[in-house]
PDB file of C-alpha atoms in Angstrom:
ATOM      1  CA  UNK A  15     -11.862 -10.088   1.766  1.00 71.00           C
ATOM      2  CA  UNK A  16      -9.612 -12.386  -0.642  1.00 88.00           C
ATOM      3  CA  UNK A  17      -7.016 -10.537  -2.477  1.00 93.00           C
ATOM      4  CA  UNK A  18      -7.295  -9.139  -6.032  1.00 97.00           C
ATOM      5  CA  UNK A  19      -6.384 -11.554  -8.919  1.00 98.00           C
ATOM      6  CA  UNK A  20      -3.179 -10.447 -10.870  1.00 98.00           C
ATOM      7  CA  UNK A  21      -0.822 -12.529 -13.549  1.00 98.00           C
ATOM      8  CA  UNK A  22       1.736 -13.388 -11.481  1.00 97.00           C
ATOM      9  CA  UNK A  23       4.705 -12.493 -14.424  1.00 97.00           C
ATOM     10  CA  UNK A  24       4.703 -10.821 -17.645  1.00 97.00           C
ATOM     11  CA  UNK A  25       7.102  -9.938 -20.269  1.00 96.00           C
ATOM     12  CA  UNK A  26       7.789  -7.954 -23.359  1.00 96.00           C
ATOM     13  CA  UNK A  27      10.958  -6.242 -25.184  1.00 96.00           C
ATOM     14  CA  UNK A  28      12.021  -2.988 -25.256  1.00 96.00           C
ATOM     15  CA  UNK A  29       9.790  -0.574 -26.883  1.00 96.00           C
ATOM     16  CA  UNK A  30       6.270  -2.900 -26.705  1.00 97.00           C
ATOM     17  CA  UNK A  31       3.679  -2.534 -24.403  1.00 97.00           C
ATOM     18  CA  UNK A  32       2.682  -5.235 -21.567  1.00 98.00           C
ATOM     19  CA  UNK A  33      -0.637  -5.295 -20.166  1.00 98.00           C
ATOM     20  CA  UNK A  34      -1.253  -6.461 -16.206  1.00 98.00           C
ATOM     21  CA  UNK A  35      -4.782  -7.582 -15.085  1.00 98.00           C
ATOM     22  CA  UNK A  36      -6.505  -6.932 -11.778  1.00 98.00           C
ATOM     23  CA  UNK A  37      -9.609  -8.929 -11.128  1.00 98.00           C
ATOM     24  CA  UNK A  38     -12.187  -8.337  -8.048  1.00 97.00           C
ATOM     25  CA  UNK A  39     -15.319  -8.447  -7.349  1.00 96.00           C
ATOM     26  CA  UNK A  40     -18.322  -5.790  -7.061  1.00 95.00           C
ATOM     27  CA  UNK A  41     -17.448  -5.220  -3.997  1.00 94.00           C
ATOM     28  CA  UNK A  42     -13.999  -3.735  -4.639  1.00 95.00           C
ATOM     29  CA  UNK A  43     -12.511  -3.414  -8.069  1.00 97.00           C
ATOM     30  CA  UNK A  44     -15.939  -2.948  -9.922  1.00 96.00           C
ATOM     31  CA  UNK A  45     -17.863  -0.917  -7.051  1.00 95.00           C
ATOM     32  CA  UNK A  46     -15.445   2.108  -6.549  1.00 95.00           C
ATOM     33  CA  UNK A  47     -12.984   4.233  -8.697  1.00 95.00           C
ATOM     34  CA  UNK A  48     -10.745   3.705  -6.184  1.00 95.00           C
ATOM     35  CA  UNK A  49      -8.121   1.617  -7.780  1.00 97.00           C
ATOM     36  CA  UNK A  50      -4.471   2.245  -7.967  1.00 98.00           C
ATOM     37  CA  UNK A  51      -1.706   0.365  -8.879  1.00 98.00           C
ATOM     38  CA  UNK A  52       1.893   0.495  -7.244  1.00 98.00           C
ATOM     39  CA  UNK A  53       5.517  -0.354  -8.674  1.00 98.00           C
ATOM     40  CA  UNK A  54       8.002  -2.042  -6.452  1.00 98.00           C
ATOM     41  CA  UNK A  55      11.882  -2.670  -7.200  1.00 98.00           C
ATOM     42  CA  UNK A  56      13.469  -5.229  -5.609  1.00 96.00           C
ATOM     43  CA  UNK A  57      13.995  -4.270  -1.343  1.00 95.00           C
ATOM     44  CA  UNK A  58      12.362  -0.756  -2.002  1.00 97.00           C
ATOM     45  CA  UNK A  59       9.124   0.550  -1.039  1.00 98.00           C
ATOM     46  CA  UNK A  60       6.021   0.395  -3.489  1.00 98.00           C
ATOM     47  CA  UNK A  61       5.841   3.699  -5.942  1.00 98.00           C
ATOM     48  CA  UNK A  62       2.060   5.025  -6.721  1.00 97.00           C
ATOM     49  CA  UNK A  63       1.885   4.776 -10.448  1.00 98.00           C
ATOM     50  CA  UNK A  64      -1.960   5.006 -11.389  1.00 97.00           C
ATOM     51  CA  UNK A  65      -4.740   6.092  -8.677  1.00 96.00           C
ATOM     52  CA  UNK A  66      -8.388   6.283  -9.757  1.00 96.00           C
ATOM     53  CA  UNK A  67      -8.707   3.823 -12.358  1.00 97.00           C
ATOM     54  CA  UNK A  68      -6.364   6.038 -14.346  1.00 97.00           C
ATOM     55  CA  UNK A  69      -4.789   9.284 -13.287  1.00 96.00           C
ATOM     56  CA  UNK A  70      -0.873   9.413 -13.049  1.00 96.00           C
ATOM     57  CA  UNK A  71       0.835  11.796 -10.208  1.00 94.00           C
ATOM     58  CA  UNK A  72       3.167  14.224 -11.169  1.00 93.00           C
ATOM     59  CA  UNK A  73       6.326  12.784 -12.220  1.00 95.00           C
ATOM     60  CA  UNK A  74       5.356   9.408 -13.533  1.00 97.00           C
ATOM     61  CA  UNK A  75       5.785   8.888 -17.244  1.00 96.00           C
ATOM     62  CA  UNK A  76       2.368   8.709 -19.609  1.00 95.00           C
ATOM     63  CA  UNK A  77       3.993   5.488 -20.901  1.00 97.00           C
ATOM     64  CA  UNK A  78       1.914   4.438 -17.825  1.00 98.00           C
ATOM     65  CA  UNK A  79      -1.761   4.018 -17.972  1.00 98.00           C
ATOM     66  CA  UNK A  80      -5.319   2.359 -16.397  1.00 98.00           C
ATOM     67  CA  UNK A  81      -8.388   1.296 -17.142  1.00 98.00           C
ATOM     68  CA  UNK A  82     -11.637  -0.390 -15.946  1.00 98.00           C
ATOM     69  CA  UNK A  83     -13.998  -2.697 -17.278  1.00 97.00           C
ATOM     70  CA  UNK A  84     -16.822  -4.074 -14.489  1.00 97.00           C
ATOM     71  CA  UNK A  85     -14.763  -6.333 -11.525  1.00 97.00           C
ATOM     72  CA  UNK A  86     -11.722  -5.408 -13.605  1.00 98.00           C
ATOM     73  CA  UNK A  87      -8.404  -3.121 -13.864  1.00 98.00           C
ATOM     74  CA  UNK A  88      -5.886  -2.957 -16.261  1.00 98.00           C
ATOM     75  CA  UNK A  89      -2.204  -1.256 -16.144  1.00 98.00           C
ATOM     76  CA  UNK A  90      -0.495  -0.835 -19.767  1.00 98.00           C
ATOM     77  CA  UNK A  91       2.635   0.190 -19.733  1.00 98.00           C
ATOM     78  CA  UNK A  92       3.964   1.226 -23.313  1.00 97.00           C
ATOM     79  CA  UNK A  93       7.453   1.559 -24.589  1.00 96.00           C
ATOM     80  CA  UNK A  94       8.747  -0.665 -22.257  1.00 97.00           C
ATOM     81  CA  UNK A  95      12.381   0.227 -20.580  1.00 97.00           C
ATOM     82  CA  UNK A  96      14.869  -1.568 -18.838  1.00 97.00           C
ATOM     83  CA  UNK A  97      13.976   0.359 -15.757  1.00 97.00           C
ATOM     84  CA  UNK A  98      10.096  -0.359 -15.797  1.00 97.00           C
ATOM     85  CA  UNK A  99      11.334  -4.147 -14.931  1.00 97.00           C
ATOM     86  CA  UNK A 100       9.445  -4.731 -11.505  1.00 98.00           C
ATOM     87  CA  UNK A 101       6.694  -6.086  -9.216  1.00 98.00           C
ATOM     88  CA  UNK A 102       3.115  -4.437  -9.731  1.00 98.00           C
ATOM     89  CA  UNK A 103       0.459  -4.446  -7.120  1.00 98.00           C
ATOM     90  CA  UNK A 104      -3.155  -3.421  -7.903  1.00 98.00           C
ATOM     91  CA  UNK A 105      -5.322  -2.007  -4.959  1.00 98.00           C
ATOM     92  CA  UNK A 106      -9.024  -1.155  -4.520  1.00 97.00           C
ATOM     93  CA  UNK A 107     -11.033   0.582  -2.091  1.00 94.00           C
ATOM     94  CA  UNK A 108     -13.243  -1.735  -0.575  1.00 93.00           C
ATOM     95  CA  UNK A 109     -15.549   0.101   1.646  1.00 90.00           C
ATOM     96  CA  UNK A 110     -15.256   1.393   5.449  1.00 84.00           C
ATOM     97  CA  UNK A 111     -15.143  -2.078   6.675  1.00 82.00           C
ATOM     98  CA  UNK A 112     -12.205  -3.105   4.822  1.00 84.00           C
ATOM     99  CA  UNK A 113     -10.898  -0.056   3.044  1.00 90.00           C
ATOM    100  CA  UNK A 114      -8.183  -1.825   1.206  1.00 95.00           C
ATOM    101  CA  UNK A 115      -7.502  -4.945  -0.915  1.00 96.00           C
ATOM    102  CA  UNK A 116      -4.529  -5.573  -2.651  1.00 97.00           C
ATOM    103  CA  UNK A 117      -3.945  -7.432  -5.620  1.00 97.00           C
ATOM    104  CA  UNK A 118      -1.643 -11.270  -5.669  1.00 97.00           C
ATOM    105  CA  UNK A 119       1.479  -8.761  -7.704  1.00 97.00           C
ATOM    106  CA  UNK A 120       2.618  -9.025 -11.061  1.00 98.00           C
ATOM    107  CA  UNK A 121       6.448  -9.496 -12.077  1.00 98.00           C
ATOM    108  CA  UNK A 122       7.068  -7.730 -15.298  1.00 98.00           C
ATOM    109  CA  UNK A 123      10.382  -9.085 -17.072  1.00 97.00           C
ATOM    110  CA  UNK A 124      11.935  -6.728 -20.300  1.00 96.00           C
ATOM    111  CA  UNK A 125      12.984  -9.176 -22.127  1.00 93.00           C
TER     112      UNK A 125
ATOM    113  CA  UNK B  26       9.133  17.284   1.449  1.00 92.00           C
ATOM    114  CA  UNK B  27       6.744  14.586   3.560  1.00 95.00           C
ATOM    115  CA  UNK B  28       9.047  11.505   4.679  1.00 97.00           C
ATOM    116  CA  UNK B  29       7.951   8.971   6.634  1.00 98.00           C
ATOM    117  CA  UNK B  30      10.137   6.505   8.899  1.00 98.00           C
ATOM    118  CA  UNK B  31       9.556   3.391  10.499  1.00 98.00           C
ATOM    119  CA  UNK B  32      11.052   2.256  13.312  1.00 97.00           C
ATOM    120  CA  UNK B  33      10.805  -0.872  16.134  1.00 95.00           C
ATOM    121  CA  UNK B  34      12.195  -3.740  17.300  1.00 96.00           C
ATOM    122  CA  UNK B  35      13.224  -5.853  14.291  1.00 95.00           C
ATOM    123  CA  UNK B  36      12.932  -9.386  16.406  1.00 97.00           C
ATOM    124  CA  UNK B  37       9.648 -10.144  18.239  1.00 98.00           C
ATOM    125  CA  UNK B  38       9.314 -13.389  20.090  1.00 97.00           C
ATOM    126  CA  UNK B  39       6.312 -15.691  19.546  1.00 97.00           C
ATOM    127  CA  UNK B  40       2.859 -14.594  21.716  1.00 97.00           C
ATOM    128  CA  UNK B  41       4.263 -11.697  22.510  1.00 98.00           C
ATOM    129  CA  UNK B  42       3.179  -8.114  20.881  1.00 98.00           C
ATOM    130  CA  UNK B  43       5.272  -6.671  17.988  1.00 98.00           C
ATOM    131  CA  UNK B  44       5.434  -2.642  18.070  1.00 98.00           C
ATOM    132  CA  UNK B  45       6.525  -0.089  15.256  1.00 98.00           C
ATOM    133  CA  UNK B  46       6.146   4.008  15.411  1.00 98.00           C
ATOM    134  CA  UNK B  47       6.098   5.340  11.802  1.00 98.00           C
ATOM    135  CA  UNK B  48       7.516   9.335  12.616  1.00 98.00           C
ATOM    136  CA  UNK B  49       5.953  11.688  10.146  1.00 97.00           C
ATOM    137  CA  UNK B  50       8.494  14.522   8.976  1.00 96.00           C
ATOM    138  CA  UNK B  51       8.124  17.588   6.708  1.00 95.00           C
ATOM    139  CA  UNK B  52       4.155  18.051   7.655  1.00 93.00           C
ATOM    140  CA  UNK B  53       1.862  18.041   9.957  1.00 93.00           C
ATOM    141  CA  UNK B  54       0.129  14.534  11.337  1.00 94.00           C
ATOM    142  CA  UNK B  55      -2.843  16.681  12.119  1.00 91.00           C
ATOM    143  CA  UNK B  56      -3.487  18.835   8.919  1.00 85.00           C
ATOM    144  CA  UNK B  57      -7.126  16.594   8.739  1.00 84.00           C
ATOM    145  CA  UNK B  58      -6.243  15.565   4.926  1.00 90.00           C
ATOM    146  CA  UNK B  59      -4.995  12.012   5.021  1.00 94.00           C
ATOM    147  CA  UNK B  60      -5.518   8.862   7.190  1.00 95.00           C
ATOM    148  CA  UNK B  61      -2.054   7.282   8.134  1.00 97.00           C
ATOM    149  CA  UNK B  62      -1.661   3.061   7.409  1.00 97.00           C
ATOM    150  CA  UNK B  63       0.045   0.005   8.056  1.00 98.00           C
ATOM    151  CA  UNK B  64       0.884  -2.091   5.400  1.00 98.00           C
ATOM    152  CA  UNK B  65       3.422  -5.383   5.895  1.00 98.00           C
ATOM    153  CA  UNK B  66       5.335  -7.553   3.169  1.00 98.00           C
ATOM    154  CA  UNK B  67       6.443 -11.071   3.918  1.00 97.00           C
ATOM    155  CA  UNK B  68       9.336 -12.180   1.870  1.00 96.00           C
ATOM    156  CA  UNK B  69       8.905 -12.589  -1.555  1.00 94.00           C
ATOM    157  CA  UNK B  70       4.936 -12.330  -1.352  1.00 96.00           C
ATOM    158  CA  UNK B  71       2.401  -9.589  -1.691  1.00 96.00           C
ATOM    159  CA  UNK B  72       1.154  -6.489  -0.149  1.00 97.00           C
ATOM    160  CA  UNK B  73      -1.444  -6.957   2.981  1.00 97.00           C
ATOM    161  CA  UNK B  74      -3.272  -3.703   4.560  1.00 97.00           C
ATOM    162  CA  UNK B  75      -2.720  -3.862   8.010  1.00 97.00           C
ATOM    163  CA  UNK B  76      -5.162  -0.347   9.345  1.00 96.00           C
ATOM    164  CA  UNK B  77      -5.728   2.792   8.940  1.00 96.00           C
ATOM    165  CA  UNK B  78      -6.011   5.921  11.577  1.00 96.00           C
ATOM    166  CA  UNK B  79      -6.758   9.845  11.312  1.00 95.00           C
ATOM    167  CA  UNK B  80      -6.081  12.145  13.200  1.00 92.00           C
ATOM    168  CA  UNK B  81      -9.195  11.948  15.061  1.00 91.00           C
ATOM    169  CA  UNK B  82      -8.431   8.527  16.645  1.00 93.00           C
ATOM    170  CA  UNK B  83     -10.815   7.329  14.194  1.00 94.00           C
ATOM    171  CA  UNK B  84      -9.383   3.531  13.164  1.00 95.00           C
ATOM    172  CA  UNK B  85     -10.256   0.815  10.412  1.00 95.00           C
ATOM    173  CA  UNK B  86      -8.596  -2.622  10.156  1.00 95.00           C
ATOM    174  CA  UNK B  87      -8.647  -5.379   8.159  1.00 94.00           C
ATOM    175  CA  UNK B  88     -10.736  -8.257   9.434  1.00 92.00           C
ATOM    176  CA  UNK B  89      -8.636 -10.296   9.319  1.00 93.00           C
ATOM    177  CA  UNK B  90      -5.973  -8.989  11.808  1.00 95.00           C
ATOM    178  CA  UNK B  91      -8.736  -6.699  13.274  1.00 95.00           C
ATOM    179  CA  UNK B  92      -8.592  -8.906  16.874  1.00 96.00           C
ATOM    180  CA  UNK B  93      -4.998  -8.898  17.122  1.00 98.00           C
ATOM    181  CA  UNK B  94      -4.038  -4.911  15.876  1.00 98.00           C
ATOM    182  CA  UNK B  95      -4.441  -1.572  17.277  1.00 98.00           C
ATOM    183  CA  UNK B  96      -3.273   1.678  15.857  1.00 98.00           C
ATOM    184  CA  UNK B  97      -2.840   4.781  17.955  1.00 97.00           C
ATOM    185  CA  UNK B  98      -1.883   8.565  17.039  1.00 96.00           C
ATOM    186  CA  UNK B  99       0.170  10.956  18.636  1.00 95.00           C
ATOM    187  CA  UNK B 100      -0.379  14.088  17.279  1.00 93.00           C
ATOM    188  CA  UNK B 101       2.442  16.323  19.613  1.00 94.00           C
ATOM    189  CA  UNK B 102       5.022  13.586  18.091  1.00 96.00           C
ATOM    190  CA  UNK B 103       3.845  13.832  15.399  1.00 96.00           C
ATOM    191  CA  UNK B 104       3.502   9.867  15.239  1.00 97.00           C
ATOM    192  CA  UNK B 105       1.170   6.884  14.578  1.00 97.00           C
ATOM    193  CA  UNK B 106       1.931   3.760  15.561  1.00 98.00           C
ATOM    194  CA  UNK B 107       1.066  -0.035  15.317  1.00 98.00           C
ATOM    195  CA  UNK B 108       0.581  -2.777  18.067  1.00 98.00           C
ATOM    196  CA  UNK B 109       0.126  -6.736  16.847  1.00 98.00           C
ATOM    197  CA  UNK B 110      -0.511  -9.065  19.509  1.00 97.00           C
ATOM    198  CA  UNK B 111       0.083 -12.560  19.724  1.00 98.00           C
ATOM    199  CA  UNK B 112       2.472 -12.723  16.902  1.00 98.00           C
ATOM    200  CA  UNK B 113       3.363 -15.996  15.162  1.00 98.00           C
ATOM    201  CA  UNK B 114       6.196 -16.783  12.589  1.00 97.00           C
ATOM    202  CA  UNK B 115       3.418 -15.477   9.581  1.00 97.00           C
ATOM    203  CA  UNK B 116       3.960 -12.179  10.687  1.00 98.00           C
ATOM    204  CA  UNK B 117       7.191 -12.281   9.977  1.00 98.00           C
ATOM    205  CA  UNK B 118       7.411  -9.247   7.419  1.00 98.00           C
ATOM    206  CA  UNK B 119       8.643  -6.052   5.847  1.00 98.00           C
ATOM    207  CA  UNK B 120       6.502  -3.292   7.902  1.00 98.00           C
ATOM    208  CA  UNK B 121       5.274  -0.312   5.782  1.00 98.00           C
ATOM    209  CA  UNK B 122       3.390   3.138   6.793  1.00 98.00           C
ATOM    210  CA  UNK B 123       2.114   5.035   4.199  1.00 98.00           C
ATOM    211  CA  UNK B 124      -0.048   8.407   3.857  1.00 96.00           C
ATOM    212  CA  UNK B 125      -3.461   7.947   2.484  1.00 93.00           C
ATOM    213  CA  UNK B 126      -5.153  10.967   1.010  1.00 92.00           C
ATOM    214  CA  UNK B 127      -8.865  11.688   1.389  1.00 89.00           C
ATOM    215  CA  UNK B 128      -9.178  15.278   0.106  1.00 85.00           C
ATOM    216  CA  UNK B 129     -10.881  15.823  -3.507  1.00 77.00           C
ATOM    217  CA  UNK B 130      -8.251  16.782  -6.087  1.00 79.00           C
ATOM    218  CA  UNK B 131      -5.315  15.053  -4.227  1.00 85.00           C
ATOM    219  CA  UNK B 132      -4.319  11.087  -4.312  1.00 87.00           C
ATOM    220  CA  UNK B 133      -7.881   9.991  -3.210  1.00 88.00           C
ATOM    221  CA  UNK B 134      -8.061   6.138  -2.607  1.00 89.00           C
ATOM    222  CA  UNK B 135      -4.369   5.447  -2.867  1.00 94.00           C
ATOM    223  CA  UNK B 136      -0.657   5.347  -1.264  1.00 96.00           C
ATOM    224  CA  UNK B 137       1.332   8.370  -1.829  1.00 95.00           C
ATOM    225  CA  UNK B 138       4.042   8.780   0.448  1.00 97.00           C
ATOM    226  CA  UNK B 139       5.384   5.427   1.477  1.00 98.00           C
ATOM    227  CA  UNK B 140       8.144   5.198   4.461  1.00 98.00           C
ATOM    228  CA  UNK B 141      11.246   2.888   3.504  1.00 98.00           C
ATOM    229  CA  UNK B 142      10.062  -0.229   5.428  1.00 98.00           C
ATOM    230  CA  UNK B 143      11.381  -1.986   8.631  1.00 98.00           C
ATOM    231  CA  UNK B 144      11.661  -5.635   8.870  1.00 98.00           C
ATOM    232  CA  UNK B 145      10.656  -7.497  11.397  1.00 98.00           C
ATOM    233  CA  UNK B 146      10.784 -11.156  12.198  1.00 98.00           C
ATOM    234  CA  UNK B 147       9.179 -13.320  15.056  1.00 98.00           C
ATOM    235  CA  UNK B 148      11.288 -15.996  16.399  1.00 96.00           C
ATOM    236  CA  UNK B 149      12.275 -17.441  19.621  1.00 94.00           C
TER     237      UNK B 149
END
């Protein structure tokens, strides 16, 4: 199971919107509404930002949101702050073979 | 509050088997409404699922490291923990455990609790 395709950096100012892609295959990304995506600051653990395509937990701003189209996912995240500078990850569910794939991480800069 | 916290030897010499206990705190290892995983980081590259286990025993891997990993439970520790075998300097890495959800209505298909990682590094 190869990993899912992400940018590996984006940017944008404060206050616009950056979009991060995560490609798969039918077998992952466009065969289950299992996707999530994950934001990690530098030497902490990953934060669950988006699960199911795009529902947010409790607690996480709606400047953060997901979406699917076929083998692919998308995080936006709008209004960008200082403190939204991080790696994202993308996952999938992948079936009971291989439950989970994650995606190659994204490094978004505010500029 | 659910925690979770990693711990292990943070050096592992090469062939031999690296061994971490993630110790679950604040709830119950055995409520029958997550699985418990793995998950490892090597410097400055991406996440890789290591396994999965429930409560039950029941275990997945990934394929990849499938020959080399198992992951046990112990329920009146209320711990899960991970053996690789045959380690080499690629699995030198920043070891994660995370809670995995599988009722309806909660984080279905995702990582929600995350413990704070342990790093460790195979070298002679």
């Amino acid at each position: 199971q190869s990993a899912l395709t992400q940018p590996p950096s984006a940017s944008g100012s404060p206050g616009q919107s950056v979009t991060i892609s995560c490609t798969g295959t039918s077998s992952d990304v466009g065969g289950y509404n299992y996707v999530s995506w994950y934001q990690q600051h530098p030497g902490k653990a990953p934060k669950l930002m988006i699960y199911e395509v795009s529902k947010r937990p409790s607690g996480v701003p709606d400047r953060f949101s997901g979406s699917k189209s076929g083998n692919t996912a998308s995080l936006t995240v709008s209004g960008l702050q200082a403190e939204d500078e991080a790696d994202y990850y993308c996952s999938s569910y992948a079936g009971s073979n291989n439950p989970y794939v994650f995606g190659t991480g994204t490094k978004v800069t505010v500029l | 509050q659910v925690q979770l916290q990693e711990s292990g030897p943070g050096l592992v010499k090469p062939s031999q088997t690296l061994s971490l206990t993630c110790t679950v705190s604040g709830g119950s290892i055995s409520s029958g409404s997550y699985y418990w995983s793995w998950i490892r980081q090597p410097a400055g590259k991406g996440l890789e699922w290591i396994g999965r286990i429930y409560t039950s025993g029941s275990t997945n891997y990934n394929p990849s490291l499938k020959s080399r990993v198992t992951i046990s439970v112990d329920t009146s520790k209320n711990q899960f923990s991970l053996k690789l075998s045959s380690v080499t300097a690629a699995d030198t890495a920043v070891y994660y455990c995370a809670r995995d959800p599988i009722d309806y209505g909660d984080y279905v298909g995702a990582f929600d609790i995350w413990g704070q990682g342990t790093m460790v590094t195979v070298s002679s």
